[in-house]
Amino acid sequence: MRKQIIAGNWKMFNNLSESVELTAALKAGLSAKDAGCEVIVCPPFTSLETVHTIAKDSPIQVGAQNMYFEENGAYTGEISASMLLSTGCTHVILGHSERRTIFGESDAVINKKIKKALSAGLKPIFCIGETLQEREGGTTFDVIRKQVTEGLQNVSEAELGNIILAYEPVWAIGTGKTATPAQAQEVHAFIRDLIVKLFSAAAAEKIVIQYGGSVKPENAAELLGQPDIDGALVGGACLKANSFLKIIESCRK
Ligand code: PEP
């Protein structure tokens, strides 16, 4: 059975001292019990190294929220995969809907970032998801197919083993509206079937597909109980140690 993975996307929240406080509280809460799943926190760039240092000797892994696909150069304001690795982080969120909509990232750009992250040794948490308009227009599966196919262009099956997929319906992110477990399961099953077609049945069986979109302690267990939901990417509810720890406790053991 696939191990579930719970990741927290801190977005543009938590300065250095707030990051220290939150990581210390998570570490204390996790050492008291067996998490039974993998735990990743994704703080802002400015806190990565500090969070990684505090998280040592705990089950907490550290990820970034973005990166650029070039090795280095005149790209003011950007950060490279090797810079992220030097902070101790192991994962990077790519293709988040906020990057797609606010910063105009295309599937082609996201694909370049995924390829670069993989070749550098970072594990991408690759986000996909439809808008409300797309869902209501009946194009959810077309949108997901395009995002997955183009995002994973020229990714080998061996490389796919280092990718976590995160299905995040855009209409459920930060809105308090969660996909019902049945709605989420339907799309997760579609994605897994797509991985069979693009790669193989073995790759599809192995790949972790997280759900994201207003996951909170009250709805986590039911979502995480679905057969094709292998974890959660959590925004708002990961900013308080108590609620993030409760979501972690909801993992199937
Ligand atoms: C996210 O930002 O990836 C997310 C799922 O946010 P929220 O949990 O707040 O909807």
PDB file of C-alpha atoms and ligand atoms in Angstrom:
ATOM      1  CA  MET A   1       0.000   0.000   0.000  1.00  0.00           C
ATOM      2  CA  ARG A   2       1.178   3.552  -0.777  1.00  0.00           C
ATOM      3  CA  LYS A   3       2.354   5.589   2.185  1.00  0.00           C
ATOM      4  CA  GLN A   4       0.374   8.790   2.597  1.00  0.00           C
ATOM      5  CA  ILE A   5       2.181  12.128   2.477  1.00  0.00           C
ATOM      6  CA  ILE A   6       0.916  15.281   4.189  1.00  0.00           C
ATOM      7  CA  ALA A   7       2.534  18.535   3.035  1.00  0.00           C
ATOM      8  CA  GLY A   8       1.982  22.026   4.371  1.00  0.00           C
ATOM      9  CA  ASN A   9       2.254  24.994   2.008  1.00  0.00           C
ATOM     10  CA  TRP A  10       2.987  28.010   4.197  1.00  0.00           C
ATOM     11  CA  LYS A  11       2.657  30.358   1.189  1.00  0.00           C
ATOM     12  CA  MET A  12       3.830  33.929   1.971  1.00  0.00           C
ATOM     13  CA  PHE A  13       3.263  33.550   5.708  1.00  0.00           C
ATOM     14  CA  ASN A  14       5.666  33.257   8.661  1.00  0.00           C
ATOM     15  CA  ASN A  15       8.784  35.356   9.126  1.00  0.00           C
ATOM     16  CA  LEU A  16      11.867  33.728  10.608  1.00  0.00           C
ATOM     17  CA  SER A  17      10.800  33.791  14.263  1.00  0.00           C
ATOM     18  CA  GLU A  18       7.270  32.605  13.422  1.00  0.00           C
ATOM     19  CA  SER A  19       8.796  29.795  11.344  1.00  0.00           C
ATOM     20  CA  VAL A  20      10.974  28.734  14.285  1.00  0.00           C
ATOM     21  CA  GLU A  21       7.947  28.675  16.596  1.00  0.00           C
ATOM     22  CA  LEU A  22       5.742  26.668  14.208  1.00  0.00           C
ATOM     23  CA  THR A  23       8.458  24.124  13.357  1.00  0.00           C
ATOM     24  CA  ALA A  24       9.330  23.596  17.029  1.00  0.00           C
ATOM     25  CA  ALA A  25       5.647  23.020  17.868  1.00  0.00           C
ATOM     26  CA  LEU A  26       5.253  20.539  15.007  1.00  0.00           C
ATOM     27  CA  LYS A  27       8.405  18.697  16.010  1.00  0.00           C
ATOM     28  CA  ALA A  28       7.220  18.431  19.619  1.00  0.00           C
ATOM     29  CA  GLY A  29       3.799  17.189  18.504  1.00  0.00           C
ATOM     30  CA  LEU A  30       5.200  14.634  16.083  1.00  0.00           C
ATOM     31  CA  SER A  31       7.818  13.108  18.324  1.00  0.00           C
ATOM     32  CA  ALA A  32       5.052  12.174  20.766  1.00  0.00           C
ATOM     33  CA  LYS A  33       3.411   9.823  18.265  1.00  0.00           C
ATOM     34  CA  ASP A  34       4.204   7.820  15.205  1.00  0.00           C
ATOM     35  CA  ALA A  35       3.033   9.957  12.313  1.00  0.00           C
ATOM     36  CA  GLY A  36       2.284   6.883  10.169  1.00  0.00           C
ATOM     37  CA  CYS A  37       2.794   9.018   7.082  1.00  0.00           C
ATOM     38  CA  GLU A  38       5.415  11.305   5.572  1.00  0.00           C
ATOM     39  CA  VAL A  39       5.324  14.956   6.621  1.00  0.00           C
ATOM     40  CA  ILE A  40       6.685  17.857   4.555  1.00  0.00           C
ATOM     41  CA  VAL A  41       6.583  21.563   5.387  1.00  0.00           C
ATOM     42  CA  CYS A  42       7.128  24.191   2.693  1.00  0.00           C
ATOM     43  CA  PRO A  43       8.098  27.523   4.263  1.00  0.00           C
ATOM     44  CA  PRO A  44       9.115  30.695   2.411  1.00  0.00           C
ATOM     45  CA  PHE A  45      12.684  30.705   1.017  1.00  0.00           C
ATOM     46  CA  THR A  46      13.904  32.895   3.899  1.00  0.00           C
ATOM     47  CA  SER A  47      13.067  30.206   6.472  1.00  0.00           C
ATOM     48  CA  LEU A  48      14.172  27.064   4.615  1.00  0.00           C
ATOM     49  CA  GLU A  49      17.564  26.566   6.209  1.00  0.00           C
ATOM     50  CA  THR A  50      16.390  27.399   9.729  1.00  0.00           C
ATOM     51  CA  VAL A  51      13.354  25.119   9.469  1.00  0.00           C
ATOM     52  CA  HIS A  52      15.562  22.330   8.130  1.00  0.00           C
ATOM     53  CA  THR A  53      17.962  22.734  11.074  1.00  0.00           C
ATOM     54  CA  ILE A  54      15.139  22.609  13.643  1.00  0.00           C
ATOM     55  CA  ALA A  55      13.467  19.683  11.873  1.00  0.00           C
ATOM     56  CA  LYS A  56      16.591  17.504  12.098  1.00  0.00           C
ATOM     57  CA  ASP A  57      15.970  14.284  14.068  1.00  0.00           C
ATOM     58  CA  SER A  58      12.237  14.533  13.420  1.00  0.00           C
ATOM     59  CA  PRO A  59      10.007  13.055  10.697  1.00  0.00           C
ATOM     60  CA  ILE A  60       9.611  16.526   9.143  1.00  0.00           C
ATOM     61  CA  GLN A  61      11.016  16.996   5.637  1.00  0.00           C
ATOM     62  CA  VAL A  62      11.379  20.440   4.109  1.00  0.00           C
ATOM     63  CA  GLY A  63      10.295  21.701   0.700  1.00  0.00           C
ATOM     64  CA  ALA A  64      10.330  25.013  -1.155  1.00  0.00           C
ATOM     65  CA  GLN A  65       7.346  26.616  -2.873  1.00  0.00           C
ATOM     66  CA  ASN A  66       8.939  27.450  -6.222  1.00  0.00           C
ATOM     67  CA  MET A  67      12.235  27.572  -8.148  1.00  0.00           C
ATOM     68  CA  TYR A  68      13.581  28.662 -11.540  1.00  0.00           C
ATOM     69  CA  PHE A  69      14.694  26.191 -14.193  1.00  0.00           C
ATOM     70  CA  GLU A  70      18.073  27.745 -15.027  1.00  0.00           C
ATOM     71  CA  GLU A  71      21.229  26.704 -13.163  1.00  0.00           C
ATOM     72  CA  ASN A  72      22.271  30.292 -12.367  1.00  0.00           C
ATOM     73  CA  GLY A  73      22.654  33.624 -14.142  1.00  0.00           C
ATOM     74  CA  ALA A  74      21.126  37.074 -14.494  1.00  0.00           C
ATOM     75  CA  TYR A  75      17.613  36.216 -13.277  1.00  0.00           C
ATOM     76  CA  THR A  76      16.965  38.820 -10.614  1.00  0.00           C
ATOM     77  CA  GLY A  77      14.703  37.588  -7.854  1.00  0.00           C
ATOM     78  CA  GLU A  78      14.828  33.930  -8.857  1.00  0.00           C
ATOM     79  CA  ILE A  79      16.267  30.932  -7.006  1.00  0.00           C
ATOM     80  CA  SER A  80      17.808  27.763  -8.434  1.00  0.00           C
ATOM     81  CA  ALA A  81      17.416  24.099  -7.607  1.00  0.00           C
ATOM     82  CA  SER A  82      20.992  23.836  -6.318  1.00  0.00           C
ATOM     83  CA  MET A  83      20.432  26.834  -4.030  1.00  0.00           C
ATOM     84  CA  LEU A  84      17.373  25.088  -2.596  1.00  0.00           C
ATOM     85  CA  LEU A  85      19.345  21.874  -2.094  1.00  0.00           C
ATOM     86  CA  SER A  86      22.021  23.825  -0.213  1.00  0.00           C
ATOM     87  CA  THR A  87      19.433  24.778   2.427  1.00  0.00           C
ATOM     88  CA  GLY A  88      18.753  21.098   3.096  1.00  0.00           C
ATOM     89  CA  CYS A  89      15.369  20.948   1.447  1.00  0.00           C
ATOM     90  CA  THR A  90      14.318  17.855  -0.473  1.00  0.00           C
ATOM     91  CA  HIS A  91      11.052  18.838  -2.187  1.00  0.00           C
ATOM     92  CA  VAL A  92       9.679  21.739  -4.199  1.00  0.00           C
ATOM     93  CA  ILE A  93       6.074  22.668  -4.988  1.00  0.00           C
ATOM     94  CA  LEU A  94       5.705  23.327  -8.735  1.00  0.00           C
ATOM     95  CA  GLY A  95       2.700  24.358 -10.787  1.00  0.00           C
ATOM     96  CA  HIS A  96       0.675  25.683  -7.855  1.00  0.00           C
ATOM     97  CA  SER A  97      -2.456  27.452  -9.144  1.00  0.00           C
ATOM     98  CA  GLU A  98      -1.276  30.720  -7.567  1.00  0.00           C
ATOM     99  CA  ARG A  99       1.904  30.492  -9.679  1.00  0.00           C
ATOM    100  CA  ARG A 100      -0.167  29.671 -12.768  1.00  0.00           C
ATOM    101  CA  THR A 101      -2.735  32.453 -12.337  1.00  0.00           C
ATOM    102  CA  ILE A 102      -0.915  35.293 -10.543  1.00  0.00           C
ATOM    103  CA  PHE A 103       2.531  34.760 -12.106  1.00  0.00           C
ATOM    104  CA  GLY A 104       1.412  33.424 -15.494  1.00  0.00           C
ATOM    105  CA  GLU A 105       3.283  30.099 -15.420  1.00  0.00           C
ATOM    106  CA  SER A 106       2.408  27.920 -18.401  1.00  0.00           C
ATOM    107  CA  ASP A 107       2.456  24.126 -18.602  1.00  0.00           C
ATOM    108  CA  ALA A 108       5.666  24.432 -20.669  1.00  0.00           C
ATOM    109  CA  VAL A 109       7.433  26.501 -17.991  1.00  0.00           C
ATOM    110  CA  ILE A 110       6.236  24.139 -15.259  1.00  0.00           C
ATOM    111  CA  ASN A 111       7.585  21.210 -17.298  1.00  0.00           C
ATOM    112  CA  LYS A 112      11.021  22.889 -17.503  1.00  0.00           C
ATOM    113  CA  LYS A 113      10.984  23.416 -13.736  1.00  0.00           C
ATOM    114  CA  ILE A 114       9.981  19.794 -13.098  1.00  0.00           C
ATOM    115  CA  LYS A 115      12.778  18.511 -15.349  1.00  0.00           C
ATOM    116  CA  LYS A 116      15.337  20.765 -13.670  1.00  0.00           C
ATOM    117  CA  ALA A 117      14.205  19.830 -10.157  1.00  0.00           C
ATOM    118  CA  LEU A 118      14.451  16.119 -10.992  1.00  0.00           C
ATOM    119  CA  SER A 119      17.888  16.357 -12.567  1.00  0.00           C
ATOM    120  CA  ALA A 120      19.134  18.322  -9.548  1.00  0.00           C
ATOM    121  CA  GLY A 121      17.755  15.749  -7.091  1.00  0.00           C
ATOM    122  CA  LEU A 122      14.742  17.641  -5.746  1.00  0.00           C
ATOM    123  CA  LYS A 123      11.350  15.929  -5.545  1.00  0.00           C
ATOM    124  CA  PRO A 124       8.597  17.991  -7.172  1.00  0.00           C
ATOM    125  CA  ILE A 125       5.124  18.260  -5.661  1.00  0.00           C
ATOM    126  CA  PHE A 126       3.421  18.877  -8.997  1.00  0.00           C
ATOM    127  CA  CYS A 127       0.050  20.667  -8.665  1.00  0.00           C
ATOM    128  CA  ILE A 128      -2.797  20.427 -11.135  1.00  0.00           C
ATOM    129  CA  GLY A 129      -6.440  21.413 -10.954  1.00  0.00           C
ATOM    130  CA  GLU A 130      -9.374  22.997 -12.743  1.00  0.00           C
ATOM    131  CA  THR A 131     -11.048  26.356 -12.128  1.00  0.00           C
ATOM    132  CA  LEU A 132     -14.717  26.677 -11.186  1.00  0.00           C
ATOM    133  CA  GLN A 133     -15.510  27.845 -14.710  1.00  0.00           C
ATOM    134  CA  GLU A 134     -13.793  24.782 -16.180  1.00  0.00           C
ATOM    135  CA  ARG A 135     -15.643  22.440 -13.782  1.00  0.00           C
ATOM    136  CA  GLU A 136     -18.982  24.054 -14.548  1.00  0.00           C
ATOM    137  CA  GLY A 137     -18.183  23.972 -18.268  1.00  0.00           C
ATOM    138  CA  GLY A 138     -17.622  20.211 -18.042  1.00  0.00           C
ATOM    139  CA  THR A 139     -13.941  20.368 -19.047  1.00  0.00           C
ATOM    140  CA  THR A 140     -12.320  19.200 -15.782  1.00  0.00           C
ATOM    141  CA  PHE A 141     -10.884  16.006 -17.260  1.00  0.00           C
ATOM    142  CA  ASP A 142      -9.591  17.781 -20.396  1.00  0.00           C
ATOM    143  CA  VAL A 143      -7.841  20.398 -18.246  1.00  0.00           C
ATOM    144  CA  ILE A 144      -6.299  17.773 -15.973  1.00  0.00           C
ATOM    145  CA  ARG A 145      -5.211  15.649 -18.953  1.00  0.00           C
ATOM    146  CA  LYS A 146      -3.460  18.638 -20.561  1.00  0.00           C
ATOM    147  CA  GLN A 147      -1.755  19.778 -17.335  1.00  0.00           C
ATOM    148  CA  VAL A 148      -0.497  16.273 -16.498  1.00  0.00           C
ATOM    149  CA  THR A 149       0.571  15.389 -20.047  1.00  0.00           C
ATOM    150  CA  GLU A 150       2.393  18.669 -20.723  1.00  0.00           C
ATOM    151  CA  GLY A 151       3.849  18.963 -17.224  1.00  0.00           C
ATOM    152  CA  LEU A 152       5.320  15.459 -17.456  1.00  0.00           C
ATOM    153  CA  GLN A 153       6.587  15.799 -21.047  1.00  0.00           C
ATOM    154  CA  ASN A 154       9.915  13.930 -21.431  1.00  0.00           C
ATOM    155  CA  VAL A 155       9.872  12.747 -17.823  1.00  0.00           C
ATOM    156  CA  SER A 156      11.002   9.121 -17.607  1.00  0.00           C
ATOM    157  CA  GLU A 157       9.225   6.459 -15.576  1.00  0.00           C
ATOM    158  CA  ALA A 158      12.212   6.296 -13.226  1.00  0.00           C
ATOM    159  CA  GLU A 159      11.997  10.056 -12.696  1.00  0.00           C
ATOM    160  CA  LEU A 160       8.246   9.849 -12.128  1.00  0.00           C
ATOM    161  CA  GLY A 161       9.051   7.808  -9.020  1.00  0.00           C
ATOM    162  CA  ASN A 162      10.374  11.008  -7.449  1.00  0.00           C
ATOM    163  CA  ILE A 163       7.261  13.081  -8.209  1.00  0.00           C
ATOM    164  CA  ILE A 164       4.273  13.645  -5.942  1.00  0.00           C
ATOM    165  CA  LEU A 165       1.119  14.763  -7.756  1.00  0.00           C
ATOM    166  CA  ALA A 166      -1.265  17.138  -6.001  1.00  0.00           C
ATOM    167  CA  TYR A 167      -4.812  17.495  -7.321  1.00  0.00           C
ATOM    168  CA  GLU A 168      -5.988  20.913  -6.194  1.00  0.00           C
ATOM    169  CA  PRO A 169      -9.272  22.154  -7.656  1.00  0.00           C
ATOM    170  CA  VAL A 170      -8.684  25.901  -7.890  1.00  0.00           C
ATOM    171  CA  TRP A 171     -12.214  26.636  -6.657  1.00  0.00           C
ATOM    172  CA  ALA A 172     -11.413  24.840  -3.394  1.00  0.00           C
ATOM    173  CA  ILE A 173      -8.110  26.589  -2.602  1.00  0.00           C
ATOM    174  CA  GLY A 174      -8.394  29.056   0.254  1.00  0.00           C
ATOM    175  CA  THR A 175     -12.157  29.310  -0.264  1.00  0.00           C
ATOM    176  CA  GLY A 176     -13.408  27.008   2.484  1.00  0.00           C
ATOM    177  CA  LYS A 177     -15.160  24.987  -0.279  1.00  0.00           C
ATOM    178  CA  THR A 178     -13.823  21.453  -0.300  1.00  0.00           C
ATOM    179  CA  ALA A 179     -14.401  18.930  -3.051  1.00  0.00           C
ATOM    180  CA  THR A 180     -16.588  16.164  -1.685  1.00  0.00           C
ATOM    181  CA  PRO A 181     -14.665  12.918  -1.121  1.00  0.00           C
ATOM    182  CA  ALA A 182     -16.525  11.473  -4.132  1.00  0.00           C
ATOM    183  CA  GLN A 183     -15.640  14.439  -6.373  1.00  0.00           C
ATOM    184  CA  ALA A 184     -11.984  14.254  -5.346  1.00  0.00           C
ATOM    185  CA  GLN A 185     -11.823  10.455  -5.683  1.00  0.00           C
ATOM    186  CA  GLU A 186     -13.295  10.657  -9.203  1.00  0.00           C
ATOM    187  CA  VAL A 187     -10.515  12.982 -10.385  1.00  0.00           C
ATOM    188  CA  HIS A 188      -7.792  11.058  -8.521  1.00  0.00           C
ATOM    189  CA  ALA A 189      -8.911   7.829 -10.214  1.00  0.00           C
ATOM    190  CA  PHE A 190      -8.860   9.650 -13.572  1.00  0.00           C
ATOM    191  CA  ILE A 191      -5.309  10.881 -12.920  1.00  0.00           C
ATOM    192  CA  ARG A 192      -4.133   7.404 -11.915  1.00  0.00           C
ATOM    193  CA  ASP A 193      -5.640   5.970 -15.087  1.00  0.00           C
ATOM    194  CA  LEU A 194      -3.887   8.682 -17.103  1.00  0.00           C
ATOM    195  CA  ILE A 195      -0.569   7.666 -15.527  1.00  0.00           C
ATOM    196  CA  VAL A 196      -1.269   4.074 -16.667  1.00  0.00           C
ATOM    197  CA  LYS A 197      -1.674   5.389 -20.232  1.00  0.00           C
ATOM    198  CA  LEU A 198       1.323   7.760 -20.132  1.00  0.00           C
ATOM    199  CA  PHE A 199       3.681   5.456 -18.216  1.00  0.00           C
ATOM    200  CA  SER A 200       2.591   2.039 -16.923  1.00  0.00           C
ATOM    201  CA  ALA A 201       0.271   0.283 -14.498  1.00  0.00           C
ATOM    202  CA  ALA A 202       3.188  -0.189 -12.106  1.00  0.00           C
ATOM    203  CA  ALA A 203       4.006   3.544 -12.148  1.00  0.00           C
ATOM    204  CA  ALA A 204       0.338   4.419 -11.568  1.00  0.00           C
ATOM    205  CA  GLU A 205       0.090   2.024  -8.648  1.00  0.00           C
ATOM    206  CA  LYS A 206       3.149   3.596  -7.028  1.00  0.00           C
ATOM    207  CA  ILE A 207       2.574   7.314  -7.534  1.00  0.00           C
ATOM    208  CA  VAL A 208       1.322   9.391  -4.608  1.00  0.00           C
ATOM    209  CA  ILE A 209      -1.585  11.707  -5.511  1.00  0.00           C
ATOM    210  CA  GLN A 210      -2.378  14.256  -2.815  1.00  0.00           C
ATOM    211  CA  TYR A 211      -5.602  16.215  -2.559  1.00  0.00           C
ATOM    212  CA  GLY A 212      -5.471  19.939  -1.791  1.00  0.00           C
ATOM    213  CA  GLY A 213      -8.183  22.530  -1.289  1.00  0.00           C
ATOM    214  CA  SER A 214      -9.457  23.641   2.114  1.00  0.00           C
ATOM    215  CA  VAL A 215      -8.339  20.439   3.858  1.00  0.00           C
ATOM    216  CA  LYS A 216      -8.876  20.831   7.594  1.00  0.00           C
ATOM    217  CA  PRO A 217      -9.089  18.543  10.644  1.00  0.00           C
ATOM    218  CA  GLU A 218     -12.877  18.217  10.182  1.00  0.00           C
ATOM    219  CA  ASN A 219     -12.751  16.846   6.622  1.00  0.00           C
ATOM    220  CA  ALA A 220      -9.299  15.213   6.431  1.00  0.00           C
ATOM    221  CA  ALA A 221     -10.193  11.678   7.538  1.00  0.00           C
ATOM    222  CA  GLU A 222     -12.969  11.247   4.984  1.00  0.00           C
ATOM    223  CA  LEU A 223     -10.855  12.610   2.123  1.00  0.00           C
ATOM    224  CA  LEU A 224      -7.815  10.571   3.147  1.00  0.00           C
ATOM    225  CA  GLY A 225     -10.008   7.472   3.400  1.00  0.00           C
ATOM    226  CA  GLN A 226     -10.600   7.438  -0.375  1.00  0.00           C
ATOM    227  CA  PRO A 227      -8.689   4.694  -2.204  1.00  0.00           C
ATOM    228  CA  ASP A 228      -6.855   7.003  -4.632  1.00  0.00           C
ATOM    229  CA  ILE A 229      -6.163   9.897  -2.226  1.00  0.00           C
ATOM    230  CA  ASP A 230      -2.666   9.385  -0.877  1.00  0.00           C
ATOM    231  CA  GLY A 231      -2.242  12.455   1.248  1.00  0.00           C
ATOM    232  CA  ALA A 232      -2.970  16.144   1.375  1.00  0.00           C
ATOM    233  CA  LEU A 233      -1.400  19.434   0.387  1.00  0.00           C
ATOM    234  CA  VAL A 234      -2.616  21.822   3.059  1.00  0.00           C
ATOM    235  CA  GLY A 235      -2.597  25.629   2.938  1.00  0.00           C
ATOM    236  CA  GLY A 236      -4.479  27.587   5.604  1.00  0.00           C
ATOM    237  CA  ALA A 237      -4.794  24.736   8.100  1.00  0.00           C
ATOM    238  CA  CYS A 238      -1.030  24.085   8.185  1.00  0.00           C
ATOM    239  CA  LEU A 239      -0.250  27.469   9.720  1.00  0.00           C
ATOM    240  CA  LYS A 240      -1.358  26.353  13.184  1.00  0.00           C
ATOM    241  CA  ALA A 241       0.532  23.393  14.649  1.00  0.00           C
ATOM    242  CA  ASN A 242      -2.579  21.910  16.247  1.00  0.00           C
ATOM    243  CA  SER A 243      -4.666  21.752  13.106  1.00  0.00           C
ATOM    244  CA  PHE A 244      -1.777  20.457  10.954  1.00  0.00           C
ATOM    245  CA  LEU A 245      -1.027  17.754  13.555  1.00  0.00           C
ATOM    246  CA  LYS A 246      -4.701  16.724  13.595  1.00  0.00           C
ATOM    247  CA  ILE A 247      -4.666  16.337   9.811  1.00  0.00           C
ATOM    248  CA  ILE A 248      -1.509  14.216  10.082  1.00  0.00           C
ATOM    249  CA  GLU A 249      -3.304  12.030  12.637  1.00  0.00           C
ATOM    250  CA  SER A 250      -6.099  11.442  10.088  1.00  0.00           C
ATOM    251  CA  CYS A 251      -3.797   9.488   7.745  1.00  0.00           C
ATOM    252  CA  ARG A 252      -4.620   5.864   7.120  1.00  0.00           C
ATOM    253  CA  LYS A 253      -2.207   3.868   9.201  1.00  0.00           C
TER     254      LYS A 253
HETATM  255  C1  PEP B   1      -2.814  25.289  -1.202  1.00  0.00           C
HETATM  256  O1  PEP B   1      -2.423  26.426  -1.176  1.00  0.00           O
HETATM  257  O2  PEP B   1      -2.170  24.442  -1.810  1.00  0.00           O
HETATM  258  C2  PEP B   1      -4.065  24.957  -0.518  1.00  0.00           C
HETATM  259  C3  PEP B   1      -4.598  23.784  -0.718  1.00  0.00           C
HETATM  260  O3  PEP B   1      -4.612  25.933   0.293  1.00  0.00           O
HETATM  261  P1  PEP B   1      -5.878  25.762   1.295  1.00  0.00           P
HETATM  262  O4  PEP B   1      -5.667  24.493   2.078  1.00  0.00           O
HETATM  263  O5  PEP B   1      -5.849  26.981   2.157  1.00  0.00           O
HETATM  264  O6  PEP B   1      -7.102  25.681   0.448  1.00  0.00           O
END
